[in-house]
Amino acid sequence: MANIQSILAELIQERDRISQAIAALESLDGIDTRPSTSARQGHTVSAVARRRMAEAQRARRAREQKSSSHTKATAPRRTMSAEVIEKIRRAKKKWWKAKKAA
């Protein structure tokens, strides 16, 4: 147990030493890995700005809907005849019978 404690203490010291070295190198390069204050705090948008954004989005959606409704045609729905459905059903029954027999 004492051996594990000594290994753990050495690893903690090594971690602290590496953290200090990283901080020193970052300060030389001008890199700051800490999040900026604007990233930590929420960006507040005024009610007027929110209203303007909502109106603009509604206008974009209306333009999109208007342009797509005329150009988009629905394809005719295809249905299979009763004979084809029966043929598929018989073939599937035959397939299952062969599979169960194997």
XYZ file of N, CA and C in Angstrom:
306
model
N 0.822 -1.199 0.000
C 0.000 0.000 0.000
C 0.862 1.258 0.000
N 1.972 1.206 0.727
C 2.876 2.351 0.785
C 3.494 2.606 -0.584
N 3.724 1.528 -1.330
C 4.299 1.656 -2.661
C 3.345 2.419 -3.581
N 2.060 2.115 -3.499
C 1.058 2.799 -4.319
C 0.990 4.272 -3.942
N 1.068 4.575 -2.660
C 1.025 5.967 -2.196
C 2.215 6.753 -2.730
N 3.381 6.141 -2.721
C 4.566 6.853 -3.211
C 4.471 7.073 -4.716
N 3.955 6.088 -5.451
C 3.788 6.235 -6.906
C 2.786 7.345 -7.196
N 1.700 7.365 -6.447
C 0.674 8.390 -6.631
C 1.240 9.783 -6.355
N 2.042 9.927 -5.293
C 2.646 11.214 -4.973
C 3.590 11.672 -6.086
N 4.354 10.745 -6.654
C 5.258 11.092 -7.748
C 4.484 11.530 -8.988
N 3.401 10.832 -9.284
C 2.592 11.197 -10.450
C 1.961 12.577 -10.289
N 1.516 12.879 -9.080
C 0.926 14.203 -8.823
C 1.981 15.293 -9.004
N 3.194 15.049 -8.501
C 4.273 16.021 -8.670
C 4.604 16.204 -10.150
N 4.621 15.107 -10.884
C 4.910 15.170 -12.325
C 3.826 15.959 -13.055
N 2.565 15.728 -12.683
C 1.451 16.457 -13.300
C 1.578 17.954 -13.049
N 1.887 18.322 -11.813
C 2.041 19.740 -11.478
C 3.199 20.370 -12.254
N 4.295 19.623 -12.386
C 5.464 20.127 -13.106
C 5.117 20.342 -14.584
N 4.389 19.404 -15.176
C 3.999 19.526 -16.588
C 3.034 20.686 -16.777
N 2.105 20.865 -15.847
C 1.157 21.978 -15.941
C 1.876 23.320 -15.898
N 2.888 23.429 -15.025
C 3.654 24.664 -14.949
C 4.430 24.910 -16.239
N 4.985 23.853 -16.826
C 5.739 23.996 -18.067
C 4.819 24.436 -19.199
N 3.621 23.866 -19.263
C 2.655 24.250 -20.292
C 2.258 25.710 -20.127
N 2.001 26.136 -18.902
C 1.628 27.529 -18.651
C 2.749 28.475 -19.055
N 3.983 28.095 -18.774
C 5.112 28.947 -19.137
C 5.239 29.071 -20.656
N 5.075 27.963 -21.375
C 5.164 27.998 -22.836
C 4.020 28.799 -23.445
N 2.837 28.672 -22.882
C 1.694 29.427 -23.403
C 1.897 30.921 -23.215
N 2.473 31.310 -22.101
C 2.684 32.737 -21.860
C 3.720 33.302 -22.835
N 4.686 32.478 -23.249
C 5.682 32.929 -24.217
C 5.069 33.111 -25.607
N 4.136 32.245 -25.963
C 3.540 32.268 -27.292
C 2.333 33.199 -27.366
N 1.833 33.630 -26.237
C 0.672 34.509 -26.221
C -0.642 33.745 -26.323
N -0.612 32.443 -26.146
C -1.817 31.621 -26.212
C -2.438 31.569 -24.824
N -3.738 31.802 -24.783
C -4.452 31.703 -23.516
C -5.526 30.640 -23.679
N -5.391 29.512 -22.972
C -6.343 28.414 -23.135
C -7.585 28.594 -22.279
N -7.568 29.577 -21.392
C -8.756 29.807 -20.566
C -9.857 30.411 -21.427
N -11.115 30.041 -21.173
C -12.200 30.631 -21.965
C -12.315 32.122 -21.688
N -12.624 32.863 -22.738
C -12.745 34.302 -22.574
C -13.994 34.639 -21.775
N -14.068 35.868 -21.306
C -15.214 36.251 -20.484
C -16.498 36.240 -21.293
N -16.431 36.567 -22.594
C -17.649 36.550 -23.407
C -18.134 35.131 -23.633
N -17.210 34.159 -23.652
C -17.619 32.771 -23.834
C -18.255 32.227 -22.563
N -17.837 32.734 -21.427
C -18.391 32.249 -20.167
C -19.740 32.865 -19.871
N -19.957 34.086 -20.294
C -21.211 34.761 -20.011
C -22.112 34.671 -21.222
N -23.427 34.615 -20.971
C -24.374 34.549 -22.081
C -24.472 35.877 -22.795
N -24.702 35.827 -24.079
C -24.845 37.039 -24.879
C -26.305 37.435 -24.847
N -26.608 38.596 -24.336
C -27.976 39.044 -24.200
C -28.399 39.812 -25.442
N -29.545 39.428 -25.981
C -30.095 40.106 -27.143
C -31.335 40.853 -26.679
N -31.443 42.088 -27.100
C -32.579 42.895 -26.659
C -33.866 42.374 -27.278
N -34.989 42.766 -26.688
C -36.295 42.333 -27.180
C -36.539 42.870 -28.585
N -36.078 44.084 -28.840
C -36.250 44.683 -30.165
C -35.472 43.872 -31.206
N -34.247 43.499 -30.867
C -33.431 42.722 -31.798
C -34.038 41.344 -32.026
N -34.558 40.707 -30.970
C -35.211 39.406 -31.123
C -36.414 39.511 -32.040
N -37.184 40.569 -31.887
C -38.369 40.782 -32.722
C -37.967 40.955 -34.182
N -36.902 41.741 -34.430
C -36.412 41.938 -35.790
C -35.949 40.625 -36.411
N -35.229 39.817 -35.614
C -34.759 38.531 -36.119
C -35.931 37.604 -36.438
N -36.953 37.613 -35.585
C -38.119 36.758 -35.822
C -38.858 37.185 -37.085
N -39.005 38.481 -37.278
C -39.686 38.975 -38.484
C -38.893 38.611 -39.736
N -37.581 38.728 -39.674
C -36.749 38.380 -40.820
C -36.852 36.892 -41.128
N -36.875 36.063 -40.086
C -36.983 34.614 -40.295
C -38.341 34.261 -40.892
N -39.401 34.908 -40.412
C -40.734 34.668 -40.981
C -40.771 35.049 -42.459
N -40.127 36.163 -42.795
C -40.083 36.597 -44.194
C -39.318 35.587 -45.047
N -38.186 35.065 -44.521
C -37.424 34.056 -45.269
C -38.261 32.810 -45.492
N -38.948 32.364 -44.459
C -39.777 31.160 -44.587
C -40.914 31.376 -45.571
N -41.523 32.560 -45.544
C -42.616 32.856 -46.471
C -42.100 32.849 -47.911
N -40.926 33.447 -48.144
C -40.342 33.444 -49.489
C -40.056 32.018 -49.947
N -39.484 31.219 -49.050
C -39.161 29.832 -49.384
C -40.426 29.044 -49.697
N -41.445 29.209 -48.881
C -42.690 28.471 -49.072
C -43.368 28.906 -50.370
N -43.322 30.183 -50.655
C -43.956 30.709 -51.857
C -43.272 30.162 -53.107
N -41.944 30.138 -53.097
C -41.216 29.682 -54.279
C -41.286 28.164 -54.433
N -41.301 27.428 -53.335
C -41.281 25.972 -53.445
C -42.664 25.398 -53.739
N -43.741 26.112 -53.401
C -45.079 25.559 -53.610
C -45.423 25.471 -55.087
N -44.890 26.361 -55.907
C -45.194 26.347 -57.329
C -44.290 25.396 -58.103
N -43.087 25.207 -57.650
C -42.139 24.393 -58.402
C -42.217 22.922 -58.019
N -42.692 22.610 -56.834
C -42.679 21.240 -56.362
C -43.993 20.560 -56.736
N -43.913 19.542 -57.569
C -45.105 18.796 -57.952
C -45.067 17.447 -57.249
N -46.201 16.993 -56.797
C -46.246 15.708 -56.113
C -46.323 14.603 -57.159
N -45.557 13.558 -56.947
C -45.541 12.435 -57.875
C -46.811 11.610 -57.671
N -47.327 11.024 -58.733
C -48.520 10.206 -58.572
C -48.202 8.979 -57.722
N -49.123 8.603 -56.896
C -48.917 7.461 -56.013
C -49.067 6.171 -56.809
N -48.096 5.293 -56.670
C -48.117 4.042 -57.415
C -48.644 2.928 -56.521
N -49.518 2.117 -57.063
C -50.052 0.991 -56.311
C -49.850 -0.278 -57.121
N -49.726 -1.376 -56.413
C -49.573 -2.661 -57.096
C -50.953 -3.276 -57.296
N -51.051 -4.014 -58.356
C -52.318 -4.678 -58.616
C -52.462 -5.866 -57.667
N -53.695 -6.354 -57.535
C -53.961 -7.483 -56.652
C -53.219 -8.727 -57.126
N -53.088 -8.897 -58.444
C -52.399 -10.068 -58.989
C -50.917 -10.064 -58.599
N -50.296 -8.900 -58.671
C -48.880 -8.790 -58.318
C -48.679 -9.054 -56.835
N -49.564 -8.512 -56.009
C -49.469 -8.739 -54.561
C -49.604 -10.227 -54.259
N -50.529 -10.894 -54.905
C -50.731 -12.330 -54.689
C -49.507 -13.120 -55.153
N -48.916 -12.725 -56.274
C -47.730 -13.395 -56.785
C -46.566 -13.270 -55.792
N -46.386 -12.083 -55.240
C -45.328 -11.852 -54.242
C -45.598 -12.679 -52.992
N -46.859 -12.725 -52.564
C -47.216 -13.478 -51.362
C -46.910 -14.961 -51.543
N -47.275 -15.521 -52.711
C -47.014 -16.943 -52.975
C -45.513 -17.219 -53.028
N -44.756 -16.331 -53.651
C -43.310 -16.522 -53.742
C -42.673 -16.468 -52.356
N -43.150 -15.581 -51.513
C -42.588 -15.460 -50.158
C -42.930 -16.692 -49.326
N -44.158 -17.211 -49.491
C -44.543 -18.435 -48.774
C -43.640 -19.592 -49.192
N -43.398 -19.681 -50.495
C -42.537 -20.739 -51.012
C -41.129 -20.595 -50.454
N -40.631 -19.367 -50.388
C -39.296 -19.102 -49.861
C -39.187 -19.512 -48.392
N -40.208 -19.144 -47.576
C -40.193 -19.494 -46.155
C -40.269 -20.996 -45.964
N -41.078 -21.670 -46.799
C -41.198 -23.126 -46.695
C -39.855 -23.785 -46.965
N -39.144 -23.305 -47.998
C -37.817 -23.853 -48.313
C -36.824 -23.547 -47.193
N -36.916 -22.363 -46.616
C -35.976 -21.976 -45.547
C -36.199 -22.826 -44.302
N -37.462 -23.075 -43.960
C -37.771 -23.889 -42.768
C -37.360 -25.331 -42.983
N -37.457 -25.808 -44.198
C -37.099 -27.200 -44.495
C -35.586 -27.399 -44.433
N -34.835 -26.376 -44.719
C -33.369 -26.495 -44.752
C -32.756 -26.564 -43.381
